[in-house]
Amino acid sequence: MLSKTIFSGAATAAFAVSALSAQPATDQSITAPAPEAIVHPEQWPEVAFPTVLTEEGEAHVQALLAQMTLEQKVGQIIQADIASVTPEEVREYRLGSVLNGGNSGPGGDDLAPAEEWLALADAFYAASMDTAPGEPAIPIVWGTDAVHGHSNIVGATIFPHNVGLGAARDPDLIERIGQVTAVEIRVTGQEWTFAPTVAVPQDYRWGRAYEGYSSDPALVASYVGSMIRGLQGPPSTKPILSGPHVAASTKHFLADGATTDGKDQGDAAISELELRLIHGAPYLPAMENGVATVMTSFSSWNGVKLSGHRGLVTDVLKGRMNFDGLVVTDWNAHGQVAGCSNASCPKAVDAGIDMFMAPDSWRSLYNSTLAEARDGTISMARLDDAVARVLRVKQRLGLFEAGKPSARALSGEYELLGADEHRAVAREAVRKSLVMLKNNGVLPAKPDGHILVAGDGADDIARQSGGWTLSWQGTGMDNSQFPGATSLWRGIEQAVEASGGSAELAPNGEYEQRPDVAIVVFGETPYAEFQGDIASLQLRPELRRPIETMRRLKAEGIPTVAVMITGRPLYVNEALNSADAFVVAWLPGSEGAGVADMLFAGVDGEPAFEFQGRLPTAWPATAQHGGPTLFPFGYGLRYAEGARAWTTLAEDNGVDDDGSGGGVFFDKGVPASSWSLTVARADGSDSLRVTTVPATALSGRARISATDHDVQEGARSFAIDAHPAGAAVELGTHDAVDLSRETNGDVLLLTAVRLDAPLAAPLRMSVLCEGASCGADVSIAEFGALPVGQWQTVGVLLKCFRAAGADMTRITAPFRLTTSDAAQFSLARIALGSLSEADVIAQCPTE
């Protein structure tokens, strides 16, 4: 019986394998959803969490706890983002932790040099140690999303994202990646990484699916211990910081990879058996390897948010699995718990949360939590337990003896960032992660000929690295921000030229010299979290253009190799049919030369390296989730197998939508599917839906025409006359959309706009909720400061609309631009996006 067994050692991985083989995930007894989110802890495996503190260490924790004021205790369980807190405020509020979000950096610059990161770490440490007489000094701990290398730092080694590592089937490699990542984190003074992600994705429409190693729980479980040991070192009572290590965090507890329709922050409507056997399996090796922290998920299980689920957090994780570290929420996730807000959530503390990740809400949360502790809403016993867990992690790290970050081992050794030996591990990871799906004999290619490299992803390091790279979404970067890194094109060029051949880069495939072989690089563009959620398993239409290049090259008789950059398996039958060979590169990171290593023969004509990558999940035959499988889990060709005959695939995606995805409302002058562009009076009357141009509205005082942007007629121009009734340009839809999670996540509404004449007064923006006004207008002064005649992308935080009173859960018009004065402007694109994608960011109230 599981309730009678304590798991330790390799038995945890065996549990995942044996349990799942006994009842496979397709069995209805597992997949039938439970009607309630009630757990039965006695049915979960009990794990032997290792001893990681000495008796002296625990005594120190208890002594500190006895000396602390209530204010100090509350401060210790709150984590603020460095973009929203200063060292002086850390000193004043006695905060226990800071983090850097995806778009945060020293001085507001997420591309700040490594020296500034270390200097800021010193400043926060000094502030935390500056205490009033009689109060104990408790060092702060800094958490960072080093999810595929120390990926917030310019010049660091960027490893393949986890989906690619899952294809490698190499736990030893995973441990070495963890070791390198820990060393590079230590260089800039941080002590804690929010990794590894141990999700078991079941729906690859999910925008975070690439953060999971595999859809197979046994494969995921086989990696977890390796990564934790690489990051933290083997579990022991020796301080983590005494070695080249940092604290790790498994996330997101629990079943973030099982949400309905793959919706990020959604609901996992599954049975407890499936929850336990599939999504709980990776937490067994995490516990036995002494992971220091666990991060709860934004998502729900059967309708209950995980950050407020006492049964899972306290009874299962802490009680049954014997987890002895601290539990931290995700970014403002406590605000999504029923009955809570970002500013107050005693229910999360009661559920077992030990630290709130309250990036920008920390001040109000501190005040409310302090009041709730004083009036007994939060029990002193539970608060003391949470604080003790925070102190234990700090004691385990060795923070009380380590001194300031710059004085610690490895700190300031900037030559270790992207060091040759680190990049060699990353390049090996790239080689081992590649999966060959098709080869009619064109591979390995001879490198001494003329090689054409085509496709829009060939020379783009940010694109091949994906999300969580320098910026949150991984967007807004160019190759200059990746010193020492190698794009796929440069890796191929170097390999070819070293062998006496020549290479030509032509993204559109229009070559100057007829090639012996063409390599076409295509696939997804970067995304993270919910912005990566898609409606169907296919590329957006504009990302399919390189497939036409493949077809044309094939028609010209040129042998063609397709290399796909992607965070997930997608329907690409047209590309598979058109290319002579097809290789999935996943999101390989900074060492693009690892791809070239696999494509060419050596001097003896034999492959320089053998393919070993195998699919970490099934590859779809259509764009429909749950549809037929083209290649099964574990599929991957080898050179040793020789050329394979190819049967032409049906080119039917099997879905109705066009794959355009969410978050884009207006592009190239045209509304997205289900959205409408209208011009009306400011009060919404006298409305005209703009379907063709030129057009006139408002009895002739508003004129709409086509203008160029990137492509011919890729934008719409508006010439509006002054009038007391005003004018509104609006993008709307019939069915309300919920933008609350995007609002919580610091997403912006991005508008590609050109002023065609100076504005007489600022334009105002607002949103509509289910067709009606909701909230006040937000005046956007930045529109008036734009240079006339130049395209600029203006970003407005969705929080500005929420602060103005809008209910972001029921938006029918996310874009509404109004004016009573004369205005002439053009619009090309309106979409959700991140800070790095904006040229200008509106300074509007967000609270």
PDB file of C-alpha atoms in Angstrom, residues 134-388:
ATOM      1  CA  GLY A 134      18.245  44.424  20.011  1.00  0.00           C
ATOM      2  CA  GLU A 135      16.887  43.101  16.716  1.00  0.00           C
ATOM      3  CA  PRO A 136      18.638  40.128  15.068  1.00  0.00           C
ATOM      4  CA  ALA A 137      20.206  40.737  11.678  1.00  0.00           C
ATOM      5  CA  ILE A 138      18.769  38.376   9.084  1.00  0.00           C
ATOM      6  CA  PRO A 139      20.350  38.366   5.613  1.00  0.00           C
ATOM      7  CA  ILE A 140      18.084  38.753   2.617  1.00  0.00           C
ATOM      8  CA  VAL A 141      17.890  36.027  -0.044  1.00  0.00           C
ATOM      9  CA  TRP A 142      17.592  36.910  -3.755  1.00  0.00           C
ATOM     10  CA  GLY A 143      15.648  34.636  -6.102  1.00  0.00           C
ATOM     11  CA  THR A 144      15.999  34.627  -9.876  1.00  0.00           C
ATOM     12  CA  ASP A 145      14.462  32.771 -12.818  1.00  0.00           C
ATOM     13  CA  ALA A 146      17.613  31.017 -14.008  1.00  0.00           C
ATOM     14  CA  VAL A 147      15.529  28.433 -15.831  1.00  0.00           C
ATOM     15  CA  HIS A 148      17.905  27.559 -18.682  1.00  0.00           C
ATOM     16  CA  GLY A 149      21.169  28.964 -17.499  1.00  0.00           C
ATOM     17  CA  HIS A 150      21.596  32.311 -15.737  1.00  0.00           C
ATOM     18  CA  SER A 151      19.393  33.655 -18.477  1.00  0.00           C
ATOM     19  CA  ASN A 152      18.767  37.148 -17.116  1.00  0.00           C
ATOM     20  CA  ILE A 153      22.408  38.131 -17.487  1.00  0.00           C
ATOM     21  CA  VAL A 154      24.012  39.415 -20.685  1.00  0.00           C
ATOM     22  CA  GLY A 155      26.843  37.083 -21.667  1.00  0.00           C
ATOM     23  CA  ALA A 156      25.742  34.090 -19.599  1.00  0.00           C
ATOM     24  CA  THR A 157      25.528  30.566 -21.013  1.00  0.00           C
ATOM     25  CA  ILE A 158      22.012  29.842 -22.284  1.00  0.00           C
ATOM     26  CA  PHE A 159      21.103  26.158 -22.300  1.00  0.00           C
ATOM     27  CA  PRO A 160      18.349  24.498 -24.314  1.00  0.00           C
ATOM     28  CA  HIS A 161      14.942  24.818 -22.733  1.00  0.00           C
ATOM     29  CA  ASN A 162      13.697  21.770 -20.843  1.00  0.00           C
ATOM     30  CA  VAL A 163      11.670  20.274 -23.693  1.00  0.00           C
ATOM     31  CA  GLY A 164      14.921  19.807 -25.617  1.00  0.00           C
ATOM     32  CA  LEU A 165      16.724  18.420 -22.603  1.00  0.00           C
ATOM     33  CA  GLY A 166      13.918  15.903 -22.247  1.00  0.00           C
ATOM     34  CA  ALA A 167      14.727  14.689 -25.746  1.00  0.00           C
ATOM     35  CA  ALA A 168      18.361  14.088 -24.733  1.00  0.00           C
ATOM     36  CA  ARG A 169      17.539  11.307 -22.229  1.00  0.00           C
ATOM     37  CA  ASP A 170      20.702  12.083 -20.229  1.00  0.00           C
ATOM     38  CA  PRO A 171      20.385  12.656 -16.441  1.00  0.00           C
ATOM     39  CA  ASP A 172      24.159  13.107 -16.080  1.00  0.00           C
ATOM     40  CA  LEU A 173      24.038  15.978 -18.561  1.00  0.00           C
ATOM     41  CA  ILE A 174      21.210  17.549 -16.558  1.00  0.00           C
ATOM     42  CA  GLU A 175      23.326  17.524 -13.404  1.00  0.00           C
ATOM     43  CA  ARG A 176      26.228  19.201 -15.199  1.00  0.00           C
ATOM     44  CA  ILE A 177      23.873  21.870 -16.552  1.00  0.00           C
ATOM     45  CA  GLY A 178      22.718  22.521 -12.992  1.00  0.00           C
ATOM     46  CA  GLN A 179      26.325  22.847 -11.834  1.00  0.00           C
ATOM     47  CA  VAL A 180      27.193  25.379 -14.544  1.00  0.00           C
ATOM     48  CA  THR A 181      24.039  27.372 -13.898  1.00  0.00           C
ATOM     49  CA  ALA A 182      24.759  27.550 -10.171  1.00  0.00           C
ATOM     50  CA  VAL A 183      28.301  28.785 -10.760  1.00  0.00           C
ATOM     51  CA  GLU A 184      27.157  31.553 -13.092  1.00  0.00           C
ATOM     52  CA  ILE A 185      24.426  32.642 -10.658  1.00  0.00           C
ATOM     53  CA  ARG A 186      27.016  32.925  -7.908  1.00  0.00           C
ATOM     54  CA  VAL A 187      29.097  35.273 -10.059  1.00  0.00           C
ATOM     55  CA  THR A 188      26.443  37.990  -9.822  1.00  0.00           C
ATOM     56  CA  GLY A 189      25.571  37.440  -6.170  1.00  0.00           C
ATOM     57  CA  GLN A 190      22.216  35.645  -6.148  1.00  0.00           C
ATOM     58  CA  GLU A 191      21.568  32.580  -3.996  1.00  0.00           C
ATOM     59  CA  TRP A 192      18.274  31.084  -5.187  1.00  0.00           C
ATOM     60  CA  THR A 193      16.917  30.012  -8.548  1.00  0.00           C
ATOM     61  CA  PHE A 194      13.283  29.293  -9.339  1.00  0.00           C
ATOM     62  CA  ALA A 195      14.197  26.048 -11.079  1.00  0.00           C
ATOM     63  CA  PRO A 196      13.754  23.325 -12.079  1.00  0.00           C
ATOM     64  CA  THR A 197      10.280  23.305 -13.560  1.00  0.00           C
ATOM     65  CA  VAL A 198       9.000  19.770 -13.043  1.00  0.00           C
ATOM     66  CA  ALA A 199       5.679  20.124 -14.813  1.00  0.00           C
ATOM     67  CA  VAL A 200       4.383  17.149 -16.792  1.00  0.00           C
ATOM     68  CA  PRO A 201       2.632  18.874 -19.741  1.00  0.00           C
ATOM     69  CA  GLN A 202      -0.401  17.062 -21.079  1.00  0.00           C
ATOM     70  CA  ASP A 203      -1.547  19.757 -23.522  1.00  0.00           C
ATOM     71  CA  TYR A 204       1.102  21.463 -25.622  1.00  0.00           C
ATOM     72  CA  ARG A 205      -1.148  24.394 -26.386  1.00  0.00           C
ATOM     73  CA  TRP A 206       0.038  25.580 -22.979  1.00  0.00           C
ATOM     74  CA  GLY A 207       2.435  28.510 -23.262  1.00  0.00           C
ATOM     75  CA  ARG A 208       4.791  27.055 -20.643  1.00  0.00           C
ATOM     76  CA  ALA A 209       4.932  23.533 -22.053  1.00  0.00           C
ATOM     77  CA  TYR A 210       8.556  23.965 -23.155  1.00  0.00           C
ATOM     78  CA  GLU A 211       9.516  24.445 -19.501  1.00  0.00           C
ATOM     79  CA  GLY A 212       8.585  20.809 -18.847  1.00  0.00           C
ATOM     80  CA  TYR A 213      11.023  18.030 -19.734  1.00  0.00           C
ATOM     81  CA  SER A 214       8.376  15.667 -21.049  1.00  0.00           C
ATOM     82  CA  SER A 215       4.747  14.598 -20.986  1.00  0.00           C
ATOM     83  CA  ASP A 216       5.967  11.333 -19.415  1.00  0.00           C
ATOM     84  CA  PRO A 217       6.162  11.508 -15.598  1.00  0.00           C
ATOM     85  CA  ALA A 218       8.830   8.820 -15.340  1.00  0.00           C
ATOM     86  CA  LEU A 219      11.138  10.761 -17.668  1.00  0.00           C
ATOM     87  CA  VAL A 220      10.542  13.974 -15.740  1.00  0.00           C
ATOM     88  CA  ALA A 221      11.121  12.215 -12.425  1.00  0.00           C
ATOM     89  CA  SER A 222      14.402  10.735 -13.709  1.00  0.00           C
ATOM     90  CA  TYR A 223      15.770  14.269 -14.236  1.00  0.00           C
ATOM     91  CA  VAL A 224      14.621  16.050 -11.088  1.00  0.00           C
ATOM     92  CA  GLY A 225      17.216  14.711  -8.673  1.00  0.00           C
ATOM     93  CA  SER A 226      20.007  15.342 -11.156  1.00  0.00           C
ATOM     94  CA  MET A 227      19.124  19.006 -11.605  1.00  0.00           C
ATOM     95  CA  ILE A 228      18.654  19.594  -7.888  1.00  0.00           C
ATOM     96  CA  ARG A 229      22.025  18.000  -7.091  1.00  0.00           C
ATOM     97  CA  GLY A 230      23.639  20.086  -9.811  1.00  0.00           C
ATOM     98  CA  LEU A 231      22.213  23.296  -8.397  1.00  0.00           C
ATOM     99  CA  GLN A 232      22.370  22.612  -4.643  1.00  0.00           C
ATOM    100  CA  GLY A 233      24.909  19.820  -4.366  1.00  0.00           C
ATOM    101  CA  PRO A 234      24.031  16.495  -2.728  1.00  0.00           C
ATOM    102  CA  PRO A 235      21.798  16.874   0.338  1.00  0.00           C
ATOM    103  CA  SER A 236      23.849  17.315   3.500  1.00  0.00           C
ATOM    104  CA  THR A 237      24.227  19.553   6.528  1.00  0.00           C
ATOM    105  CA  LYS A 238      27.080  21.388   4.810  1.00  0.00           C
ATOM    106  CA  PRO A 239      26.068  24.966   3.894  1.00  0.00           C
ATOM    107  CA  ILE A 240      24.965  25.204   0.274  1.00  0.00           C
ATOM    108  CA  LEU A 241      27.006  28.368  -0.315  1.00  0.00           C
ATOM    109  CA  SER A 242      30.174  26.660   0.936  1.00  0.00           C
ATOM    110  CA  GLY A 243      30.272  24.949  -2.441  1.00  0.00           C
ATOM    111  CA  PRO A 244      29.596  26.325  -5.933  1.00  0.00           C
ATOM    112  CA  HIS A 245      25.856  26.000  -5.379  1.00  0.00           C
ATOM    113  CA  VAL A 246      22.553  27.817  -4.927  1.00  0.00           C
ATOM    114  CA  ALA A 247      19.133  26.934  -3.539  1.00  0.00           C
ATOM    115  CA  ALA A 248      16.735  25.309  -5.999  1.00  0.00           C
ATOM    116  CA  SER A 249      12.949  25.422  -6.276  1.00  0.00           C
ATOM    117  CA  THR A 250      10.733  22.818  -7.884  1.00  0.00           C
ATOM    118  CA  LYS A 251       7.670  24.330  -9.551  1.00  0.00           C
ATOM    119  CA  HIS A 252       4.803  24.668  -9.998  1.00  0.00           C
ATOM    120  CA  PHE A 253       3.072  22.632  -7.320  1.00  0.00           C
ATOM    121  CA  LEU A 254       0.826  21.034  -8.592  1.00  0.00           C
ATOM    122  CA  ALA A 255      -0.491  19.947 -12.032  1.00  0.00           C
ATOM    123  CA  ASP A 256       0.248  23.182 -13.880  1.00  0.00           C
ATOM    124  CA  GLY A 257       0.716  20.972 -16.940  1.00  0.00           C
ATOM    125  CA  ALA A 258      -2.816  19.546 -16.729  1.00  0.00           C
ATOM    126  CA  THR A 259      -5.033  22.603 -17.094  1.00  0.00           C
ATOM    127  CA  THR A 260      -8.102  22.378 -19.310  1.00  0.00           C
ATOM    128  CA  ASP A 261      -7.316  23.390 -22.909  1.00  0.00           C
ATOM    129  CA  GLY A 262      -3.730  24.089 -21.880  1.00  0.00           C
ATOM    130  CA  LYS A 263      -4.723  27.442 -20.416  1.00  0.00           C
ATOM    131  CA  ASP A 264      -1.987  28.965 -18.306  1.00  0.00           C
ATOM    132  CA  GLN A 265      -3.154  29.674 -14.754  1.00  0.00           C
ATOM    133  CA  GLY A 266      -6.244  27.591 -15.559  1.00  0.00           C
ATOM    134  CA  ASP A 267      -7.919  24.658 -13.843  1.00  0.00           C
ATOM    135  CA  ALA A 268      -6.713  21.045 -13.772  1.00  0.00           C
ATOM    136  CA  ALA A 269     -10.029  19.183 -13.734  1.00  0.00           C
ATOM    137  CA  ILE A 270      -8.530  15.755 -13.048  1.00  0.00           C
ATOM    138  CA  SER A 271      -8.873  12.985 -10.485  1.00  0.00           C
ATOM    139  CA  GLU A 272      -6.717  12.746  -7.402  1.00  0.00           C
ATOM    140  CA  LEU A 273      -5.237   9.540  -8.804  1.00  0.00           C
ATOM    141  CA  GLU A 274      -4.008  11.315 -11.926  1.00  0.00           C
ATOM    142  CA  LEU A 275      -2.838  14.236  -9.824  1.00  0.00           C
ATOM    143  CA  ARG A 276      -0.802  11.889  -7.670  1.00  0.00           C
ATOM    144  CA  LEU A 277       0.616   9.431 -10.192  1.00  0.00           C
ATOM    145  CA  ILE A 278       1.386  11.799 -13.059  1.00  0.00           C
ATOM    146  CA  HIS A 279       1.910  15.260 -11.621  1.00  0.00           C
ATOM    147  CA  GLY A 280       3.030  14.262  -8.161  1.00  0.00           C
ATOM    148  CA  ALA A 281       5.685  11.829  -9.405  1.00  0.00           C
ATOM    149  CA  PRO A 282       8.471  14.436  -9.934  1.00  0.00           C
ATOM    150  CA  TYR A 283       8.110  15.676  -6.359  1.00  0.00           C
ATOM    151  CA  LEU A 284       9.278  12.361  -4.912  1.00  0.00           C
ATOM    152  CA  PRO A 285      12.900  12.711  -6.150  1.00  0.00           C
ATOM    153  CA  ALA A 286      12.696  16.426  -5.332  1.00  0.00           C
ATOM    154  CA  MET A 287      11.995  15.579  -1.704  1.00  0.00           C
ATOM    155  CA  GLU A 288      14.584  12.823  -1.425  1.00  0.00           C
ATOM    156  CA  ASN A 289      17.228  15.177  -2.837  1.00  0.00           C
ATOM    157  CA  GLY A 290      16.332  17.838  -0.312  1.00  0.00           C
ATOM    158  CA  VAL A 291      15.069  20.601  -2.585  1.00  0.00           C
ATOM    159  CA  ALA A 292      15.203  23.811  -0.548  1.00  0.00           C
ATOM    160  CA  THR A 293      12.010  25.434  -1.804  1.00  0.00           C
ATOM    161  CA  VAL A 294       8.807  24.650  -3.674  1.00  0.00           C
ATOM    162  CA  MET A 295       6.803  27.190  -5.681  1.00  0.00           C
ATOM    163  CA  THR A 296       3.053  26.795  -5.888  1.00  0.00           C
ATOM    164  CA  SER A 297       1.224  27.139  -9.166  1.00  0.00           C
ATOM    165  CA  PHE A 298      -1.042  29.917 -10.376  1.00  0.00           C
ATOM    166  CA  SER A 299      -3.404  27.185 -11.487  1.00  0.00           C
ATOM    167  CA  SER A 300      -6.240  25.392  -9.713  1.00  0.00           C
ATOM    168  CA  TRP A 301      -7.127  21.804  -9.036  1.00  0.00           C
ATOM    169  CA  ASN A 302     -10.830  21.176  -9.539  1.00  0.00           C
ATOM    170  CA  GLY A 303     -11.581  24.830  -8.985  1.00  0.00           C
ATOM    171  CA  VAL A 304      -9.377  25.542  -5.955  1.00  0.00           C
ATOM    172  CA  LYS A 305      -6.271  27.683  -6.458  1.00  0.00           C
ATOM    173  CA  LEU A 306      -3.139  25.846  -5.376  1.00  0.00           C
ATOM    174  CA  SER A 307      -1.858  28.778  -3.311  1.00  0.00           C
ATOM    175  CA  GLY A 308      -4.937  28.392  -1.123  1.00  0.00           C
ATOM    176  CA  HIS A 309      -5.185  24.587  -1.069  1.00  0.00           C
ATOM    177  CA  ARG A 310      -4.333  23.486   2.460  1.00  0.00           C
ATOM    178  CA  GLY A 311      -4.850  19.827   1.623  1.00  0.00           C
ATOM    179  CA  LEU A 312      -2.115  19.798  -1.000  1.00  0.00           C
ATOM    180  CA  VAL A 313       0.314  22.329   0.464  1.00  0.00           C
ATOM    181  CA  THR A 314       0.176  21.398   4.145  1.00  0.00           C
ATOM    182  CA  ASP A 315      -1.297  17.909   4.353  1.00  0.00           C
ATOM    183  CA  VAL A 316       0.379  16.349   1.303  1.00  0.00           C
ATOM    184  CA  LEU A 317       3.565  18.314   0.590  1.00  0.00           C
ATOM    185  CA  LYS A 318       4.592  19.142   4.131  1.00  0.00           C
ATOM    186  CA  GLY A 319       2.768  16.437   6.037  1.00  0.00           C
ATOM    187  CA  ARG A 320       2.926  13.363   3.835  1.00  0.00           C
ATOM    188  CA  MET A 321       6.036  14.122   1.761  1.00  0.00           C
ATOM    189  CA  ASN A 322       7.825  15.566   4.788  1.00  0.00           C
ATOM    190  CA  PHE A 323       8.993  18.668   2.925  1.00  0.00           C
ATOM    191  CA  ASP A 324      11.097  20.712   5.344  1.00  0.00           C
ATOM    192  CA  GLY A 325      11.845  23.768   3.201  1.00  0.00           C
ATOM    193  CA  LEU A 326       9.816  26.851   2.397  1.00  0.00           C
ATOM    194  CA  VAL A 327       6.824  27.157   0.069  1.00  0.00           C
ATOM    195  CA  VAL A 328       6.653  30.335  -2.017  1.00  0.00           C
ATOM    196  CA  THR A 329       3.834  31.499  -4.258  1.00  0.00           C
ATOM    197  CA  ASP A 330       4.213  32.529  -7.873  1.00  0.00           C
ATOM    198  CA  TRP A 331       3.986  36.179  -8.943  1.00  0.00           C
ATOM    199  CA  ASN A 332       1.014  37.691  -7.028  1.00  0.00           C
ATOM    200  CA  ALA A 333      -0.695  34.297  -7.274  1.00  0.00           C
ATOM    201  CA  HIS A 334      -2.096  34.728  -3.781  1.00  0.00           C
ATOM    202  CA  GLY A 335      -4.365  37.426  -5.187  1.00  0.00           C
ATOM    203  CA  GLN A 336      -6.197  34.794  -7.237  1.00  0.00           C
ATOM    204  CA  VAL A 337      -7.193  32.738  -4.198  1.00  0.00           C
ATOM    205  CA  ALA A 338     -10.929  32.953  -3.474  1.00  0.00           C
ATOM    206  CA  GLY A 339     -11.602  35.734  -0.988  1.00  0.00           C
ATOM    207  CA  CYS A 340      -8.142  37.253  -1.428  1.00  0.00           C
ATOM    208  CA  SER A 341      -6.557  40.154  -3.265  1.00  0.00           C
ATOM    209  CA  ASN A 342      -2.964  41.064  -4.050  1.00  0.00           C
ATOM    210  CA  ALA A 343      -3.081  43.272  -0.953  1.00  0.00           C
ATOM    211  CA  SER A 344      -4.403  40.680   1.502  1.00  0.00           C
ATOM    212  CA  CYS A 345      -4.525  36.891   1.694  1.00  0.00           C
ATOM    213  CA  PRO A 346      -4.518  35.284   5.137  1.00  0.00           C
ATOM    214  CA  LYS A 347      -6.055  32.208   3.524  1.00  0.00           C
ATOM    215  CA  ALA A 348      -2.778  31.475   1.716  1.00  0.00           C
ATOM    216  CA  VAL A 349      -0.821  31.607   4.968  1.00  0.00           C
ATOM    217  CA  ASP A 350      -3.321  29.266   6.573  1.00  0.00           C
ATOM    218  CA  ALA A 351      -3.015  26.912   3.591  1.00  0.00           C
ATOM    219  CA  GLY A 352       0.710  26.583   4.226  1.00  0.00           C
ATOM    220  CA  ILE A 353       2.338  29.313   2.166  1.00  0.00           C
ATOM    221  CA  ASP A 354       5.569  30.449   3.835  1.00  0.00           C
ATOM    222  CA  MET A 355       6.516  33.319   1.551  1.00  0.00           C
ATOM    223  CA  PHE A 356       4.418  35.600  -0.609  1.00  0.00           C
ATOM    224  CA  MET A 357       5.911  36.521  -3.959  1.00  0.00           C
ATOM    225  CA  ALA A 358       4.400  40.005  -3.938  1.00  0.00           C
ATOM    226  CA  PRO A 359       6.500  41.810  -6.534  1.00  0.00           C
ATOM    227  CA  ASP A 360       4.673  45.141  -6.646  1.00  0.00           C
ATOM    228  CA  SER A 361       2.009  44.554  -3.998  1.00  0.00           C
ATOM    229  CA  TRP A 362       4.382  43.995  -1.097  1.00  0.00           C
ATOM    230  CA  ARG A 363       3.723  47.260   0.788  1.00  0.00           C
ATOM    231  CA  SER A 364      -0.022  46.818   1.080  1.00  0.00           C
ATOM    232  CA  LEU A 365       0.410  43.094   1.689  1.00  0.00           C
ATOM    233  CA  TYR A 366       2.884  43.771   4.492  1.00  0.00           C
ATOM    234  CA  ASN A 367       0.477  46.157   6.209  1.00  0.00           C
ATOM    235  CA  SER A 368      -2.527  43.841   5.917  1.00  0.00           C
ATOM    236  CA  THR A 369      -0.569  40.752   7.006  1.00  0.00           C
ATOM    237  CA  LEU A 370       0.792  42.616  10.020  1.00  0.00           C
ATOM    238  CA  ALA A 371      -2.732  43.654  10.991  1.00  0.00           C
ATOM    239  CA  GLU A 372      -4.041  40.109  10.459  1.00  0.00           C
ATOM    240  CA  ALA A 373      -1.285  38.685  12.662  1.00  0.00           C
ATOM    241  CA  ARG A 374      -2.091  41.205  15.371  1.00  0.00           C
ATOM    242  CA  ASP A 375      -5.816  40.507  15.411  1.00  0.00           C
ATOM    243  CA  GLY A 376      -5.418  36.718  15.239  1.00  0.00           C
ATOM    244  CA  THR A 377      -6.719  36.246  11.694  1.00  0.00           C
ATOM    245  CA  ILE A 378      -3.330  34.675  11.036  1.00  0.00           C
ATOM    246  CA  SER A 379      -2.372  32.490  13.976  1.00  0.00           C
ATOM    247  CA  MET A 380       0.962  33.135  15.632  1.00  0.00           C
ATOM    248  CA  ALA A 381       1.761  29.415  15.427  1.00  0.00           C
ATOM    249  CA  ARG A 382       1.338  29.391  11.660  1.00  0.00           C
ATOM    250  CA  LEU A 383       3.285  32.647  11.243  1.00  0.00           C
ATOM    251  CA  ASP A 384       6.125  31.289  13.377  1.00  0.00           C
ATOM    252  CA  ASP A 385       6.180  28.090  11.354  1.00  0.00           C
ATOM    253  CA  ALA A 386       6.404  30.061   8.099  1.00  0.00           C
ATOM    254  CA  VAL A 387       9.162  32.297   9.452  1.00  0.00           C
ATOM    255  CA  ALA A 388      11.068  29.298  10.809  1.00  0.00           C
TER     256      ALA A 388
END
